[in-house]
PDB file of C-alpha atoms in Angstrom:
ATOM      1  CA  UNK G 392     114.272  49.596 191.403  1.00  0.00           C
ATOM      2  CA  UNK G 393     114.227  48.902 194.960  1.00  0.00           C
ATOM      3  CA  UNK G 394     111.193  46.439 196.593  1.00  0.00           C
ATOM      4  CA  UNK G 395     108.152  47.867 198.015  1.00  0.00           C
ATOM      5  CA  UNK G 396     108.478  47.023 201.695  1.00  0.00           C
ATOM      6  CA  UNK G 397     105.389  45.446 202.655  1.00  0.00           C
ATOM      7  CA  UNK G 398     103.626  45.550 205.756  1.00  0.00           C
ATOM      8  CA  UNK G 399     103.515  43.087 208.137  1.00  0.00           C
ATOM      9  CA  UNK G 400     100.737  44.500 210.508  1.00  0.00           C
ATOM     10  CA  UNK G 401      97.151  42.833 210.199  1.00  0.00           C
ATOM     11  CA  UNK G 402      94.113  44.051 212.049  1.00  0.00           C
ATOM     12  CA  UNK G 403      92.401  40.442 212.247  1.00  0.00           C
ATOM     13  CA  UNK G 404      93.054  38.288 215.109  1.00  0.00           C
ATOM     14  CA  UNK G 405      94.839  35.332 214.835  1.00  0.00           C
ATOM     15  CA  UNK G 406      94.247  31.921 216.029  1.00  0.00           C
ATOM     16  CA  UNK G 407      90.522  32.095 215.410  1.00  0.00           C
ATOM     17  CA  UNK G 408      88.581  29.557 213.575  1.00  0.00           C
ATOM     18  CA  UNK G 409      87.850  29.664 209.518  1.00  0.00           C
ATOM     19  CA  UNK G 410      83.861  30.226 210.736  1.00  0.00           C
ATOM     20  CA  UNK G 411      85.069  32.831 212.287  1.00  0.00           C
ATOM     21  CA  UNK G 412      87.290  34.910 209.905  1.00  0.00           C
ATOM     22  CA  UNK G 413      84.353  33.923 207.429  1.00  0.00           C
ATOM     23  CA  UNK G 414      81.236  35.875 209.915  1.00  0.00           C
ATOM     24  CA  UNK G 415      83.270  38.891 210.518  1.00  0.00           C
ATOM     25  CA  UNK G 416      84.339  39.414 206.859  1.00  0.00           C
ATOM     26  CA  UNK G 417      80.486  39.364 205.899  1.00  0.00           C
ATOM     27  CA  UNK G 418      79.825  41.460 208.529  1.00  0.00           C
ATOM     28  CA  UNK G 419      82.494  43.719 207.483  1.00  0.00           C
ATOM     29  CA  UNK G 420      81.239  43.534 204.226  1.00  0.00           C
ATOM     30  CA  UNK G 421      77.428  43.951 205.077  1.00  0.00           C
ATOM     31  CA  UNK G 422      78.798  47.542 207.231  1.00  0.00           C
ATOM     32  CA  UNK G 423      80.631  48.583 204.304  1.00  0.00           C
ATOM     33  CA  UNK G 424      77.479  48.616 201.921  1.00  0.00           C
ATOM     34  CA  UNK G 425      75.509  49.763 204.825  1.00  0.00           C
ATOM     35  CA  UNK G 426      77.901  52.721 205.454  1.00  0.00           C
ATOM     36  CA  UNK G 427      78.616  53.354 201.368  1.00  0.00           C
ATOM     37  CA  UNK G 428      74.799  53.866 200.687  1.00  0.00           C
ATOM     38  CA  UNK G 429      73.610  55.896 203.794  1.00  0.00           C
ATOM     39  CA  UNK G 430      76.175  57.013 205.569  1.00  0.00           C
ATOM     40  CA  UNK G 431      78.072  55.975 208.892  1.00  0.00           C
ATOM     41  CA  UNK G 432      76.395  58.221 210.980  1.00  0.00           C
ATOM     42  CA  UNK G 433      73.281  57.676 209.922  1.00  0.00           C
ATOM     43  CA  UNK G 434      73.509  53.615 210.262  1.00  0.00           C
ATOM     44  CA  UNK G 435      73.033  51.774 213.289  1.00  0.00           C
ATOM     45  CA  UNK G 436      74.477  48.343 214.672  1.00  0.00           C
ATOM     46  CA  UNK G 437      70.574  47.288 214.417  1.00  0.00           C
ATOM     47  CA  UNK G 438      71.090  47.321 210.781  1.00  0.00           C
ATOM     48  CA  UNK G 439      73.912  46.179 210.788  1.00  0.00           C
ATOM     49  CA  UNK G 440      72.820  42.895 212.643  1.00  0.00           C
ATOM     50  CA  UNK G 441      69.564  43.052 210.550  1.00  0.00           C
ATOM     51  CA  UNK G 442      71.460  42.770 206.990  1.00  0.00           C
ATOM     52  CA  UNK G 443      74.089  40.212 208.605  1.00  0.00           C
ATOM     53  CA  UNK G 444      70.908  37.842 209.932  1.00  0.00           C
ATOM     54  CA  UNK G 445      72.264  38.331 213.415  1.00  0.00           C
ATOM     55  CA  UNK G 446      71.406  39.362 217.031  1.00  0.00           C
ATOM     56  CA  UNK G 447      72.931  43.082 218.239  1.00  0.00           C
ATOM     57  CA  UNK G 448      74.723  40.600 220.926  1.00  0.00           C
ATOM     58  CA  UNK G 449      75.871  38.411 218.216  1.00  0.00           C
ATOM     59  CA  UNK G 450      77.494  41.510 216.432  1.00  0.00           C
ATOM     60  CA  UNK G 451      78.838  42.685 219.186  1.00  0.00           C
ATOM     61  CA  UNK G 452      80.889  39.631 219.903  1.00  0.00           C
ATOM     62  CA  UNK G 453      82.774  40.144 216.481  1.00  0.00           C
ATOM     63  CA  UNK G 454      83.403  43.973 216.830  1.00  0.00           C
ATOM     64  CA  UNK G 455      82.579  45.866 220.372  1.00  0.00           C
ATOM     65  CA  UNK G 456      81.248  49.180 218.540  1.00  0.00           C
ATOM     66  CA  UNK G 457      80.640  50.703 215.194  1.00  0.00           C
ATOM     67  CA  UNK G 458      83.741  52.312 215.254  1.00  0.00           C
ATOM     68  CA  UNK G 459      85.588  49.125 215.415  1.00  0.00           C
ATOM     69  CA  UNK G 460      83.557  48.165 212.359  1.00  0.00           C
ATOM     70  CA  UNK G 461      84.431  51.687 210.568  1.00  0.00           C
ATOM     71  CA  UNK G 462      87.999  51.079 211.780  1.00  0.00           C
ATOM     72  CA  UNK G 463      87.816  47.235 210.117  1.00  0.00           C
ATOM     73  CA  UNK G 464      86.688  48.674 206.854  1.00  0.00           C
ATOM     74  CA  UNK G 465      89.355  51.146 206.264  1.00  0.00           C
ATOM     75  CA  UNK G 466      92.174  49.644 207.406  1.00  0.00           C
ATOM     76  CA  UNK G 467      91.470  46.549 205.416  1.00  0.00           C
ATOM     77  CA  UNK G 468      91.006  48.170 202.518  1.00  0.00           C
ATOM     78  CA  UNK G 469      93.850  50.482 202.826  1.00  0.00           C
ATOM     79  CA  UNK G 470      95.977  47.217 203.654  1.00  0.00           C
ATOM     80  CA  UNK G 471      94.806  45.401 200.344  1.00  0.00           C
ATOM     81  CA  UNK G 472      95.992  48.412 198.580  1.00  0.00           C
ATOM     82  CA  UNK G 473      99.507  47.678 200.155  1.00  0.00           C
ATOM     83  CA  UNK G 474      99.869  44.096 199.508  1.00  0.00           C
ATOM     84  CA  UNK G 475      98.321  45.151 195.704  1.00  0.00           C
ATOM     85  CA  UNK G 476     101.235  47.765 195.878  1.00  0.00           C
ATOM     86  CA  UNK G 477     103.740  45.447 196.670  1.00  0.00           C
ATOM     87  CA  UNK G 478     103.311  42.722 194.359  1.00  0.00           C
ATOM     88  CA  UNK G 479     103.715  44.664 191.879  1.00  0.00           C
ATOM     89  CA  UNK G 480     106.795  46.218 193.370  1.00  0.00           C
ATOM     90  CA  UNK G 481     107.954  42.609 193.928  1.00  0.00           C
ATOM     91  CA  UNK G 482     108.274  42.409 190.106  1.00  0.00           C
ATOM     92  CA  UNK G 483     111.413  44.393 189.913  1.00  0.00           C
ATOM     93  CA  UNK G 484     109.876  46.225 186.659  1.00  0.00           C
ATOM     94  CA  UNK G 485     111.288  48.892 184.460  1.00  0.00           C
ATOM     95  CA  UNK G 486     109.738  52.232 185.815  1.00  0.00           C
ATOM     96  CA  UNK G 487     107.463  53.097 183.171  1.00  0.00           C
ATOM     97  CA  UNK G 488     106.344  49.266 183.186  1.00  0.00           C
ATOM     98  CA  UNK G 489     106.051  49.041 186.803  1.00  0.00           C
ATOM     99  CA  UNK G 490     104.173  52.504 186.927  1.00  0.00           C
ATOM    100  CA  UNK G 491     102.005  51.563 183.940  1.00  0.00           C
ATOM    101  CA  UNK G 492     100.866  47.874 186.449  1.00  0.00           C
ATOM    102  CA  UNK G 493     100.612  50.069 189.355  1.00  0.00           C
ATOM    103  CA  UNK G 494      97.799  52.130 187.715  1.00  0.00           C
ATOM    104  CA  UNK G 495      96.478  49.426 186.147  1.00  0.00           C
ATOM    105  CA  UNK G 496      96.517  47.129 189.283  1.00  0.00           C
ATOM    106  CA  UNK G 497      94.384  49.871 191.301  1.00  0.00           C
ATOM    107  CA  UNK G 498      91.847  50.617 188.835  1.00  0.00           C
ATOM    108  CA  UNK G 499      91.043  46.858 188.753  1.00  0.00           C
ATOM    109  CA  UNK G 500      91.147  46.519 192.044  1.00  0.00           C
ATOM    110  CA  UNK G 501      88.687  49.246 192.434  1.00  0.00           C
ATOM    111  CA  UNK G 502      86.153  47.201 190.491  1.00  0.00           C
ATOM    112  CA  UNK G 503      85.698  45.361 193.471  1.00  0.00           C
ATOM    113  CA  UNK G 504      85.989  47.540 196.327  1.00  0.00           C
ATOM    114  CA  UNK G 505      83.869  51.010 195.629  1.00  0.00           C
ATOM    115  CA  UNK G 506      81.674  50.657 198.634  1.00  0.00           C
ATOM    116  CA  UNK G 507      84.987  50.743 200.833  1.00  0.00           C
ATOM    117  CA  UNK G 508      86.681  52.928 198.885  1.00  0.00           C
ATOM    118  CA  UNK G 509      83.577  55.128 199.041  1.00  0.00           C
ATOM    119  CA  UNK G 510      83.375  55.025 203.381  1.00  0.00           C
ATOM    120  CA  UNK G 511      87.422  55.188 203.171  1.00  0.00           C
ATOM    121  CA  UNK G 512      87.316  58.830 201.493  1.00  0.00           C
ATOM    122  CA  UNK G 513      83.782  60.025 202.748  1.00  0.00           C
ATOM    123  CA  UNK G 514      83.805  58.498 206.635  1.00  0.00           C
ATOM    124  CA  UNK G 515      87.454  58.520 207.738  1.00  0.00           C
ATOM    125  CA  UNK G 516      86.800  61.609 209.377  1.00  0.00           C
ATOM    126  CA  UNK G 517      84.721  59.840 211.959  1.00  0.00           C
ATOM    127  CA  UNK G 518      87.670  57.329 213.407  1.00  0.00           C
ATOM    128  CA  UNK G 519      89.308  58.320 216.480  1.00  0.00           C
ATOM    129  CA  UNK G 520      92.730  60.105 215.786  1.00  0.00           C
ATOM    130  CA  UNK G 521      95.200  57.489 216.486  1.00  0.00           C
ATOM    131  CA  UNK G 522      93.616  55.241 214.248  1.00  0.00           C
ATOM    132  CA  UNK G 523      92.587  57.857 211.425  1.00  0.00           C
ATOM    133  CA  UNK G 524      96.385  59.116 211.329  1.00  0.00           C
ATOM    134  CA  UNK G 525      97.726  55.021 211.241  1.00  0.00           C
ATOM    135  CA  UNK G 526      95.221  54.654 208.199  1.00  0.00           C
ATOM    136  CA  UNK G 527      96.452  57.854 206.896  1.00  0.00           C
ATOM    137  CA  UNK G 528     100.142  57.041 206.993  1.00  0.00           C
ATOM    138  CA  UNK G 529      99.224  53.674 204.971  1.00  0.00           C
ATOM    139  CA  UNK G 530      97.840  55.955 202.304  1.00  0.00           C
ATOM    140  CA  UNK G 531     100.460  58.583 202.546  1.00  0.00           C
ATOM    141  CA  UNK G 532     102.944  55.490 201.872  1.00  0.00           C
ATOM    142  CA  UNK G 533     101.038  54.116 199.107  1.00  0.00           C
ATOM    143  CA  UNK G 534     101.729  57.887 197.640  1.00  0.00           C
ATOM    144  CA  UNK G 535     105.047  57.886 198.251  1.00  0.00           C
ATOM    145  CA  UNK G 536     105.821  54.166 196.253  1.00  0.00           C
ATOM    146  CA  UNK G 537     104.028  56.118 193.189  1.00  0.00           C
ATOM    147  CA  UNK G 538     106.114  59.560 193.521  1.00  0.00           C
ATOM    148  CA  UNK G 539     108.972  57.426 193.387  1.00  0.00           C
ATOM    149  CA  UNK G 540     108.440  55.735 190.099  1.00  0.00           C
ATOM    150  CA  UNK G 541     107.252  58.787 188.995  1.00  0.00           C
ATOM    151  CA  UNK G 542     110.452  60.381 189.835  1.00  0.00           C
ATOM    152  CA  UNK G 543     112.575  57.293 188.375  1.00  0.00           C
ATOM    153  CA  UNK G 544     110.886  58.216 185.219  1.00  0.00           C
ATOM    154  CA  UNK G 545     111.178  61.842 185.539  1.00  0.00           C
ATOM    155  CA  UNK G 546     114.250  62.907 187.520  1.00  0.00           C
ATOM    156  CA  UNK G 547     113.585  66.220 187.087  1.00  0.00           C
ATOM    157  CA  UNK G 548     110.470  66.101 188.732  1.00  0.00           C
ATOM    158  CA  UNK G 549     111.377  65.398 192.088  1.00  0.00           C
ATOM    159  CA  UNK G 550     113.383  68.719 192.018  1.00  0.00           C
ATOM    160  CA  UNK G 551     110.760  70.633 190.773  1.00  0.00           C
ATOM    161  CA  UNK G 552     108.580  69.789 193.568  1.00  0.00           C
ATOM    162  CA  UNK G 553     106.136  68.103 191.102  1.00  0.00           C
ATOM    163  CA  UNK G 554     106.368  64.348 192.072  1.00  0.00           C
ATOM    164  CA  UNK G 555     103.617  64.417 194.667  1.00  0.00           C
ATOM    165  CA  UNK G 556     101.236  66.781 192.614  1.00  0.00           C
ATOM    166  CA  UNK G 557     101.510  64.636 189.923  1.00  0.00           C
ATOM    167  CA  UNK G 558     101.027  61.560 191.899  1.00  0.00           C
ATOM    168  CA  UNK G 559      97.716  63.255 193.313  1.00  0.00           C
ATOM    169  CA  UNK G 560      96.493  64.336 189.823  1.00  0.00           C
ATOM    170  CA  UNK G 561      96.962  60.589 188.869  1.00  0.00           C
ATOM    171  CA  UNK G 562      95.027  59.755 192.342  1.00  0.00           C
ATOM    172  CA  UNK G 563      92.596  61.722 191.509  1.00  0.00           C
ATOM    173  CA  UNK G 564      91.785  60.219 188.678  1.00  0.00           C
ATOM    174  CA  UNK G 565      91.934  56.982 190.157  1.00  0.00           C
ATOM    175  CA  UNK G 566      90.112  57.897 193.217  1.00  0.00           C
ATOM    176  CA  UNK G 567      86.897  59.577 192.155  1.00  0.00           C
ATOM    177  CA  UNK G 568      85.973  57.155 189.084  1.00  0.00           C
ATOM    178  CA  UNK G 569      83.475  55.467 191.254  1.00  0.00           C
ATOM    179  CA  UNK G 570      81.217  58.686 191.116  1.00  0.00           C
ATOM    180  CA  UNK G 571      80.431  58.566 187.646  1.00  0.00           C
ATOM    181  CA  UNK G 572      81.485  55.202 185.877  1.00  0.00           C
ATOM    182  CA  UNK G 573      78.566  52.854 186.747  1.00  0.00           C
ATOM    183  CA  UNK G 574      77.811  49.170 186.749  1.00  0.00           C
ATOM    184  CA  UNK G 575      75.860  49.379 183.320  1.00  0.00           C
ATOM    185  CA  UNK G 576      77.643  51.917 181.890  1.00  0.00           C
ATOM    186  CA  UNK G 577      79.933  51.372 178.399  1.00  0.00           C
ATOM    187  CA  UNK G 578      82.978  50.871 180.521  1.00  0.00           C
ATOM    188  CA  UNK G 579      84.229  48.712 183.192  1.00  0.00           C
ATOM    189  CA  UNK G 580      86.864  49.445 185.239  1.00  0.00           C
ATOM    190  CA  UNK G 581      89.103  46.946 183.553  1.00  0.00           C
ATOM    191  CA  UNK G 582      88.337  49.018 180.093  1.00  0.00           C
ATOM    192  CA  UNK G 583      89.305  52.302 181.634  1.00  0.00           C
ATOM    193  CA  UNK G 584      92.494  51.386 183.374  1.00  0.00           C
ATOM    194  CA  UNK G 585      94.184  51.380 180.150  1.00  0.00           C
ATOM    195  CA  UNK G 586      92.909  54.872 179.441  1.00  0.00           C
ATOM    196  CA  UNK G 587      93.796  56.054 182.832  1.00  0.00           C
ATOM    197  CA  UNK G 588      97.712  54.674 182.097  1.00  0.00           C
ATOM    198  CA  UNK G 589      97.683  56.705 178.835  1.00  0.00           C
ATOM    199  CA  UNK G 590      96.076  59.609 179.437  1.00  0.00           C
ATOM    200  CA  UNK G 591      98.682  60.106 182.385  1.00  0.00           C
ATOM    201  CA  UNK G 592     101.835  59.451 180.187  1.00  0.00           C
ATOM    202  CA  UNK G 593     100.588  60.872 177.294  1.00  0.00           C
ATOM    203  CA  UNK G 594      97.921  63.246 177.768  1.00  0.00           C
ATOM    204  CA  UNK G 595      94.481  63.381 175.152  1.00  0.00           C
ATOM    205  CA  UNK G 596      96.696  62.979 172.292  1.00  0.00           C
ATOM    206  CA  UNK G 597      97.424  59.128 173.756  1.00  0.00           C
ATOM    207  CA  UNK G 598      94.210  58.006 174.246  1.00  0.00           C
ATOM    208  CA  UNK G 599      93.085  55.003 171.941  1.00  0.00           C
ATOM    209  CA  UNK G 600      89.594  54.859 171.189  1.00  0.00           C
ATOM    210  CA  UNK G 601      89.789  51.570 169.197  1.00  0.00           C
ATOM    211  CA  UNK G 602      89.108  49.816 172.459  1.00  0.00           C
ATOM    212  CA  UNK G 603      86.593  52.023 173.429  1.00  0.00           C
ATOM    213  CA  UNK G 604      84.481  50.958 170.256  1.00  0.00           C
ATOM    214  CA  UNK G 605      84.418  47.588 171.230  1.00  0.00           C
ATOM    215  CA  UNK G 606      82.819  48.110 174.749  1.00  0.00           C
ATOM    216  CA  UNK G 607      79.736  46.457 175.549  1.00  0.00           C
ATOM    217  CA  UNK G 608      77.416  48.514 177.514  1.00  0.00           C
ATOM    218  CA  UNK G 609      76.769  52.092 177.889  1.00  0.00           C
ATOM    219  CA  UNK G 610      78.617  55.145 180.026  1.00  0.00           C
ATOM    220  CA  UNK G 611      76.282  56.691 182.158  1.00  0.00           C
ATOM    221  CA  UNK G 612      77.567  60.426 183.749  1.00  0.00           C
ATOM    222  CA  UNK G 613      76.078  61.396 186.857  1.00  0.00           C
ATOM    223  CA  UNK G 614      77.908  63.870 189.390  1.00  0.00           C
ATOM    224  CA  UNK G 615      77.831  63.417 193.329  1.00  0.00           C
TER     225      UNK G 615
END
């Protein structure tokens, strides 16, 4: 299977200092909570400064507008899904193997990043062109890594035309679980990736539930 080709492109500038990697990640962090729970219109670089402990000046000297703060939080996010993407490409798996990390890999890393996931799919509409289609083509290559397993799977697929709607059912999937699986609910993330994987190869039939007895808390449904 050939290697993911990573990319090489990083929107943080180099040569700073540590202290100053460190500020601007919690800021971007702060911004993406900010932006996650009230919107990105509707938040201001006051609170943005506020919930960072800083001065408006002070914020300003790590990014110039709110847009460059919007622009910070997709990208980056859309980035770590690449390098995730491409270590497990780097593994030179059998298809079905590599496929079954790749979904795994995502869901996990999901666990962690809802609140950006949540401004990438809900706020990306906001960013300047140029900038919304580079973040776009990131995503559009993520896809296109998945259709390919797919298709290395399922040869016939490709000439059906069904390797990118499949690949979009399984994103969808993917995608939208931080609308309705909560923090306190039966399942974590890390319990449902395994679900995810055999639900798409398999369909209901595949689904073990053995695991799902053994959860810990409780899964709470509650639609956008």
């Amino acid at each position: 299977m050939q290697a993911y080709p990573p990319y090489l492109g990083q929107t943080m500038a180099r040569g700073r200092s540590s202290g100053y990697e460190g500020q601007r990640e919690a800021i971007l962090q702060q911004a993406t909570a900010l932006f996650a729970e009230g919107g990105y219109t509707e938040t201001s670089m006051n609170q943005v400064a506020q919930a960072c402990g800083l001065s408006k000046p002070a914020l300003y000297h790590y990014f110039r507008d709110k847009t460059a703060l919007l622009v910070g939080i997709t990208e980056e996010h859309v980035i770590r899904l690449e390098m995730v993407t491409g270590q497990v490409m780097a593994q030179q798996l059998p298809a079905k193997a590599c496929l079954q990390q790749l979904i795994m890999s995502f869901v996990k890393e999901y666990a962690d990043a809802q609140h950006a996931h949540r401004v990438l799919i809900d706020e990306i509409r906001f960013l300047q062109e140029a900038d919304r289609v580079r973040i776009l083509d990131r995503e559009r290559h993520i896809v296109a890594v998945f259709a390919s397993v797919i298709c290395t799977i399922r040869p016939e697929l490709q000439a059906a035309g069904l390797s990118k709607p499949l690949t979009m059912l399984l994103f969808g999937m993917i995608n939208w679980m931080f609308t309705w699986l909560k923090s306190d609910g039966k399942f974590s993330y890390e319990d449902m990736a395994p679900i995810v994987t055999d639900f798409f190869f398999g369909g209901l039939a595949m689904v073990q539930a053995t695991s799902a007895q053994e959860n810990r808390n409780e899964l709470v449904y509650s639609p956008q």
